[in-house]
Short mmCIF file of C-alpha atoms in Angstrom, two decimals:
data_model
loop_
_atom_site.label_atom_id
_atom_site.label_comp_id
_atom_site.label_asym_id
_atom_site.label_seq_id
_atom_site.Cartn_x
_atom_site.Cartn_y
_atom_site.Cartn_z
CA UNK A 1339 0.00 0.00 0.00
CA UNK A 1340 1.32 3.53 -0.48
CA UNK A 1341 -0.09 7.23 0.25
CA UNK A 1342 1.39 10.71 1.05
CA UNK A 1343 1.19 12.86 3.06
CA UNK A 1344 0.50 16.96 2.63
CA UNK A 1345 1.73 20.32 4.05
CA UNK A 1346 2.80 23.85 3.11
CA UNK A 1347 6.01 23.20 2.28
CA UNK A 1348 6.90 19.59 1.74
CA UNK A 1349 5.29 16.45 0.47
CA UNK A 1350 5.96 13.21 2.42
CA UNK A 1351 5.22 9.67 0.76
CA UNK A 1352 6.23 6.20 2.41
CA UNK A 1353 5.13 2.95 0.66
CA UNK A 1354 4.22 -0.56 2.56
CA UNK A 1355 5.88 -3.44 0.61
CA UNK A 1356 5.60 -6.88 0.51
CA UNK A 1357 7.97 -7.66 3.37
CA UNK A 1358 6.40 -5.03 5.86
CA UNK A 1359 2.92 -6.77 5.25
CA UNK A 1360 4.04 -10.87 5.31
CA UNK A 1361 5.30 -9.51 8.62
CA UNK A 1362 2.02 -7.67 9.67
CA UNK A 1363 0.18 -11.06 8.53
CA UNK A 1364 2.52 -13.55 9.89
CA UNK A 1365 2.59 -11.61 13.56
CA UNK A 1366 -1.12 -11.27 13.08
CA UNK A 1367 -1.84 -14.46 12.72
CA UNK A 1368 0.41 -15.70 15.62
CA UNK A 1369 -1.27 -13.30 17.62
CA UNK A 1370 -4.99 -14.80 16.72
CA UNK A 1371 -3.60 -18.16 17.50
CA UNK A 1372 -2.32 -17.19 20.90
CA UNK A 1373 -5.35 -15.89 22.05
CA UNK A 1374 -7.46 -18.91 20.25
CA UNK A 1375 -4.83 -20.68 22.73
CA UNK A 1376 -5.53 -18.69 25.72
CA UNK A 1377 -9.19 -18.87 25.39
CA UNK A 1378 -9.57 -22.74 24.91
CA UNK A 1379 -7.61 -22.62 28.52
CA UNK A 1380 -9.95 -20.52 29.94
CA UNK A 1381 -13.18 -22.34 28.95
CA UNK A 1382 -10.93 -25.79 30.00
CA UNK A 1383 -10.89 -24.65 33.20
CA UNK A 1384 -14.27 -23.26 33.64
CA UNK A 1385 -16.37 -25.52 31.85
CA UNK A 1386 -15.81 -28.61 29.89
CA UNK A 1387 -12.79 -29.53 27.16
CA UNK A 1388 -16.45 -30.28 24.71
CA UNK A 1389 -17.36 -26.56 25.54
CA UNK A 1390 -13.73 -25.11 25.17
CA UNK A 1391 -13.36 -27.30 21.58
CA UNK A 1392 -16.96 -26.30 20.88
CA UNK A 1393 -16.51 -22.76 20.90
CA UNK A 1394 -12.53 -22.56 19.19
CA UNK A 1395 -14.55 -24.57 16.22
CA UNK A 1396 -16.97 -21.78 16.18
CA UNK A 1397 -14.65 -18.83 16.41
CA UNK A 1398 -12.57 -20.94 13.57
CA UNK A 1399 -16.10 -20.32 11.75
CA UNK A 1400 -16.24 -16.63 12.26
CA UNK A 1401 -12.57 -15.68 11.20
CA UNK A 1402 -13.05 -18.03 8.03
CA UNK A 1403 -16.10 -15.79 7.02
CA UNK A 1404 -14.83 -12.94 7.50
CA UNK A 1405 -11.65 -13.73 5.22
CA UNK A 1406 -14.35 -15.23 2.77
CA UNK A 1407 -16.43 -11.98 2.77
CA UNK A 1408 -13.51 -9.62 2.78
CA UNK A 1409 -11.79 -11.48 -0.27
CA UNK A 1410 -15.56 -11.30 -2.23
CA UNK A 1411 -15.61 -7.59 -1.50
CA UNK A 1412 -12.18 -6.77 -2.51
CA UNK A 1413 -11.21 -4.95 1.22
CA UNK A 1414 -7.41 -4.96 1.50
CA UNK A 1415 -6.15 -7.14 4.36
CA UNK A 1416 -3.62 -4.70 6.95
CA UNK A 1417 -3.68 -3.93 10.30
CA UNK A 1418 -7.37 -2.21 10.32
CA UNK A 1419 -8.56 -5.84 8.86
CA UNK A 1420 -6.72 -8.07 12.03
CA UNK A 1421 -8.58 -5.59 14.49
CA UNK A 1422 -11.77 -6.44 13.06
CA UNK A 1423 -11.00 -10.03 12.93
CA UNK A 1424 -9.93 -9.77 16.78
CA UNK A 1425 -12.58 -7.71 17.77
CA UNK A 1426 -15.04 -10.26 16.54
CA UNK A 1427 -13.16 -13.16 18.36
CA UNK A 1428 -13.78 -11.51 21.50
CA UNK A 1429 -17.62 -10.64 21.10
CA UNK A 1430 -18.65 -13.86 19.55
CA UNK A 1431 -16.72 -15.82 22.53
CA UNK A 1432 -18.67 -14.00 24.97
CA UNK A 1433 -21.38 -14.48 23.20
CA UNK A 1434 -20.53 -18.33 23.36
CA UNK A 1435 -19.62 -18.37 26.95
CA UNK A 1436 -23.04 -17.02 28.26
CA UNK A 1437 -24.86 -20.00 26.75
CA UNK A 1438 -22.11 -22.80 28.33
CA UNK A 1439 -22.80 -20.78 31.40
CA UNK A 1440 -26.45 -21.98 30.91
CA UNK A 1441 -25.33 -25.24 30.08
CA UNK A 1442 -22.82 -25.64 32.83
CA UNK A 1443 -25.75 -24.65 35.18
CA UNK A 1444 -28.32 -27.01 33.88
CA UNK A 1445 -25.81 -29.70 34.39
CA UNK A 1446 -25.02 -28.82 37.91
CA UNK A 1447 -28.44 -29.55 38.60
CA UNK A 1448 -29.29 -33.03 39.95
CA UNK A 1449 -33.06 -33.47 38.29
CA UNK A 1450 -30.72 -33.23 34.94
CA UNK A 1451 -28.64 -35.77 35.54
CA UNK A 1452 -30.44 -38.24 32.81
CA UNK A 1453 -30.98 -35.32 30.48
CA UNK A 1454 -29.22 -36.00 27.41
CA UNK A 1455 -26.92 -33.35 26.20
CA UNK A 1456 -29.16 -32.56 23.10
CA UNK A 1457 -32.35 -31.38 25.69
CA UNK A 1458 -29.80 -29.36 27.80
CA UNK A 1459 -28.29 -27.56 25.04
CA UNK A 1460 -31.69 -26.80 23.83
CA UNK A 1461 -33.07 -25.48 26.75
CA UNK A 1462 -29.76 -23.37 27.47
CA UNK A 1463 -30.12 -21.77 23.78
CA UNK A 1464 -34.13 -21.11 24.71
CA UNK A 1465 -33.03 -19.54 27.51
CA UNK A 1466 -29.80 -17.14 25.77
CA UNK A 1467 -31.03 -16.97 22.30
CA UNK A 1468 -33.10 -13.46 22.70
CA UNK A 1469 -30.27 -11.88 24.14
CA UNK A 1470 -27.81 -12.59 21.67
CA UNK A 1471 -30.19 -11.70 18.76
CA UNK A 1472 -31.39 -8.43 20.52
CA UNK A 1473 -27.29 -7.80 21.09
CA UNK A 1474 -26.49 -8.38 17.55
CA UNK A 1475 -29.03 -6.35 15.93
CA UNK A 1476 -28.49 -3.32 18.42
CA UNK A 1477 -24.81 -3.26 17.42
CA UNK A 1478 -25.46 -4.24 13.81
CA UNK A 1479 -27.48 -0.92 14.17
CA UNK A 1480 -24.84 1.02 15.26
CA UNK A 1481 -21.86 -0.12 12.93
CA UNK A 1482 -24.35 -0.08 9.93
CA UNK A 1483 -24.95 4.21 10.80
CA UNK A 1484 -21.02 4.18 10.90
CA UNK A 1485 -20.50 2.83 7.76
CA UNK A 1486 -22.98 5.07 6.16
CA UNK A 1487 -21.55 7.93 8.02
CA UNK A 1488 -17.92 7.16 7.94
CA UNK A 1489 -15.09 7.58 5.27
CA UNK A 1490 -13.99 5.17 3.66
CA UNK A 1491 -10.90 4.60 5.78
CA UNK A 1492 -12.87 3.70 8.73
CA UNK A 1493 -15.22 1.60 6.30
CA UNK A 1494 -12.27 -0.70 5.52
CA UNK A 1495 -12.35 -1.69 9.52
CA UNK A 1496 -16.50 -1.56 9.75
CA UNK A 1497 -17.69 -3.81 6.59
CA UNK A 1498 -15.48 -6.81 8.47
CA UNK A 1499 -16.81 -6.51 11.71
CA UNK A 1500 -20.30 -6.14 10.23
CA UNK A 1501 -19.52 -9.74 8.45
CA UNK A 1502 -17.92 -10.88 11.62
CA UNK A 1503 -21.15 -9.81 13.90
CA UNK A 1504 -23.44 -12.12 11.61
CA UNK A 1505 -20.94 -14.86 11.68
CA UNK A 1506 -20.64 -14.49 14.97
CA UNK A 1507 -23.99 -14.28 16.05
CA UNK A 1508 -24.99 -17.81 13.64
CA UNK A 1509 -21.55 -19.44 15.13
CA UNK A 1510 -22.91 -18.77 18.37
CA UNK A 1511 -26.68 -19.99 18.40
CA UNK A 1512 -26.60 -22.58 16.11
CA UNK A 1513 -23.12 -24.23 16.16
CA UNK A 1514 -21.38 -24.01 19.16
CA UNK A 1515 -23.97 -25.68 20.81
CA UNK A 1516 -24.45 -28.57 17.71
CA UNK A 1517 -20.74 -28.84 18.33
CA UNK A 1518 -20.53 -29.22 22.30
CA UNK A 1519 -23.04 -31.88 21.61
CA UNK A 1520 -21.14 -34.08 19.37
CA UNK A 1521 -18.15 -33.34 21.34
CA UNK A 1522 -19.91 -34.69 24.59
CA UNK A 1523 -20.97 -37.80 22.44
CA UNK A 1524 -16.77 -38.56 21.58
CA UNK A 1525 -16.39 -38.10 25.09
CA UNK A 1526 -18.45 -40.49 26.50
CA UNK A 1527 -17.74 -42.68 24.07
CA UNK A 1528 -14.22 -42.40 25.29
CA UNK A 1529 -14.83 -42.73 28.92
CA UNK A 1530 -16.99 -45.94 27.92
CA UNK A 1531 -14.15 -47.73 26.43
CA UNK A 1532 -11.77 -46.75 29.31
CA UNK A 1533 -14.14 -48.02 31.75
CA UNK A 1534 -14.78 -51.51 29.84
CA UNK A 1535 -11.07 -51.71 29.40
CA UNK A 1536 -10.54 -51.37 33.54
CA UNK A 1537 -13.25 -53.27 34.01
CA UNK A 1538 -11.74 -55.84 31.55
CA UNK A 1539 -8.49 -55.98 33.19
CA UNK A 1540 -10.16 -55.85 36.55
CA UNK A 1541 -11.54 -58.99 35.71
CA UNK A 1542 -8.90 -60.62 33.56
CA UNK A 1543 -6.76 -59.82 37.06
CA UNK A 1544 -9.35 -61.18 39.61
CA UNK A 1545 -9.35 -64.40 37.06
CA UNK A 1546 -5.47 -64.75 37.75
CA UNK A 1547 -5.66 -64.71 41.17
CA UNK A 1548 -8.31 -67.18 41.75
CA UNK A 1549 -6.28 -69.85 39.89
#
């Protein structure tokens, strides 16, 4: 990218080449990955590994639509473009994390305990589901009136995150829950083997010592 820049007496121009911008996207993208890192901890600790690989799958979603849309539309990829893309990782993760909180709390309870995993994601996305469409469209409001408004420097930065916000917002209702579901289903499955193989060596053990 190049420009200049204007005053009474002088005219300044610099130029962005190739090398300055595989930088920008290389550090960029380590920087994305770090926090993709960071925030699969988080939700490890405070939920479930199913709910921390449900919503990195999800936020995996919303960065690959927003490169999608932004390569349709021509918008040049820089620095403005990687704070749109991490702006939108951090709003559709919260978004994410307040229906797991749901979850998490139906599954605390003890009347749940033979609820499968499909009926408790359900009734945790009843429950969330107004708020994160009433949240989407209020922002979507307010970025839409800045684009309109705004030159089209800022516009390079807004068009992304309006991408990103729809993304987000489907990424949010409809998949990260589909995915902590089948996640929960390779889990059990997992735990069921374990526990057949102990109890299989268990028994293969007790067989020993009674001969």
């Amino acid at each position: 990218t190049a420009g200049a820049e204007f005053d009474d007496n002088a005219v300044k121009a610099y130029t962005v080449g190739a090398t300055a911008s595989g930088t920008l996207l290389r550090n960029a993208i380590i920087a994305l990955c770090v926090a993709i890192v960071v925030m699969l901890i988080y939700i490890i600790i405070r939920f479930t590994l199913s709910s921390a690989l449900a919503a990195v799958c999800a936020l995996i979603h919303d960065v690959i639509i927003m490169i999608a849309f932004t390569a349709i539309f021509n918008i040049p990829v820089n620095s403005t473009f990687i704070a749109a893309v991490i702006t939108i990782v951090g709003y559709s993760i919260n978004a994410t994390i307040i229906i797991f909180d749901r979850i998490r709390e139906y599954n605390k309870d003890p009347n749940n305990a033979d609820t499968p995993d499909v009926q408790i994601a359900n009734e945790a996305l009843s429950h969330t589901i107004g708020r994160t469409v009433l949240t989407t469209i209020t922002t979507l409001v307010m970025v839409v009136a800045l684009a309109a408004l705004s030159v089209s420097a800022i516009q390079d930065f807004i068009f992304p995150i309006i991408f990103g916000l729809l993304a987000g917002a489907y990424s949010s209702v409809l998949l990260a829950p589909s995915f902590y579901v089948m996640f929960r289903k390779i889990e059990k499955k997992i735990k069921a083997k374990k526990q057949a193989k102990k109890g299989y060596q268990g028994a293969v053990a007790a067989n020993k010592e009674s001969k």
